[in-house]
Amino acid sequence: MESCDVLIVGAGPAGSTCAGRLAQAGLDVLLLDRQVFPRAKPCAGWITPSVLETLAIDPEEYGQGRVLQPIANFRTGLIHGPDLITRYGRTVSYGILRSEFDHYLVQRSVARLVPGEPVTVFDRKNGGWLVNGRIRARLLVGAGGHYCPVARFLGARIGHEPVIAAQVTELAMTPDQERLCRIPADTPALFFCRDMKGYGWLFRKGKFLNVGLGRMDTNHLGSHMKDFCTFLEGRGYLAPGSVAGIQGHAYRLYQRQGGRARVGDGVLLIGDAAGLAQPQSGEGILAAIESALLASDAILTANGDYGRNRLRMYNERLSGRFGVNGREIPASPLLSGPMRFLGARLLSSRWFCRNIVLDRWFLHKYQQALYAAPNRESADR
């Protein structure tokens, strides 16, 4: 039998960030994950500088022996349509390998890790939790992604919720394939579906090539992905038949009303388990990390009393951070009817692509950093 103050289910960016913050504050934290790290994760794999700033990660230090691909430009357009390139003249984002990034965050969290163990059963016992019949915890944090079992406990109707579904693969290119690849490493491509219900991407990170497509409707996702790859092959961006090992995943966009319940007695959700992906881009890494920091604030303020009322400040701060009665950021192309109608014309506008699609939806240029974590030396102690 093991015991801890806080048991975090899921050791991705949200779970490991929350664990690190709580462990530094002196709580006994246990990270439980069904996979062994480093592990593969289906994801486009790019982060904004705000992610590194919030986590106090030095890009030069992180890039030693790991993939950290600077992004200075974007290609945007419609699938089977025209496209244009927006150049920034400086690094505005980074490409990462999730296997490396997530492993790095787990290692620096200083929390105890139990890898390779899924949650099979958990019960509320004497004001705490008994998980898998052998782990006792005073507080349970769900950080296991969209399908997190803790989210299901809090009422998530997994399989019956509106979600964004995506398919993605990350290919390791041979030296010859690298030499022949026509995709500039600093210029990811974003191609929107003609009905504006989703978009595909093509992103080179050194010797790795990431290809994927996400849509707000799950019907015929495979055929949309196949059509996207055919389009890329026709443009000469992909070698015919080179895409293999496609994986799928799903996530919920942030909703203040009608979203998942995120707090209960002795339990709360963070990251994709809480349904916090950005509605404009579907990006979830920054939101996951910020939710982990907000949750850790609420947990530390609760001072051992983890009732629903004491944890409610987490919900309030989520609403304050991600939007009350709508967002300050313009509406998502995935949700706006007029945007779908005008999409083809707007995506041919250089001003719209730079100022709205890229600066606001994908780079979050006008969003202030939540706050910086302690410096890296402190975080590693």
Coordinates of C-alpha atoms in Angstrom, one line a residue, residues 28 42 55 65 107 118 130 134-135 139 169-170 217 233 272 274 276 285 287 300 321 346 371 375:
D28 CA 4.0 14.3 -1.3
P42 CA 0.1 11.8 -31.4
L55 CA 7.8 26.9 -17.5
G65 CA 20.4 16.9 -27.6
Q107 CA 12.1 14.3 -15.0
P118 CA -3.4 2.4 -15.8
L130 CA -8.2 4.4 -2.8
R134 CA -3.2 0.0 -3.3
I135 CA -2.7 3.8 -3.5
L139 CA -6.6 14.5 -3.4
T169 CA 1.8 10.6 -37.9
E170 CA 5.4 11.6 -37.4
D217 CA -16.9 16.2 -37.2
E233 CA 1.7 14.5 -52.8
D272 CA -7.3 17.9 -21.9
A274 CA -10.8 19.3 -18.4
L276 CA -9.4 23.2 -22.4
I285 CA -0.2 22.4 -24.5
A287 CA -3.7 25.7 -21.8
L300 CA -1.9 25.0 -2.0
R321 CA -8.1 33.1 -17.8
L346 CA -10.3 35.6 -46.1
Y371 CA 3.1 34.1 -14.9
N375 CA 13.7 29.7 -12.4

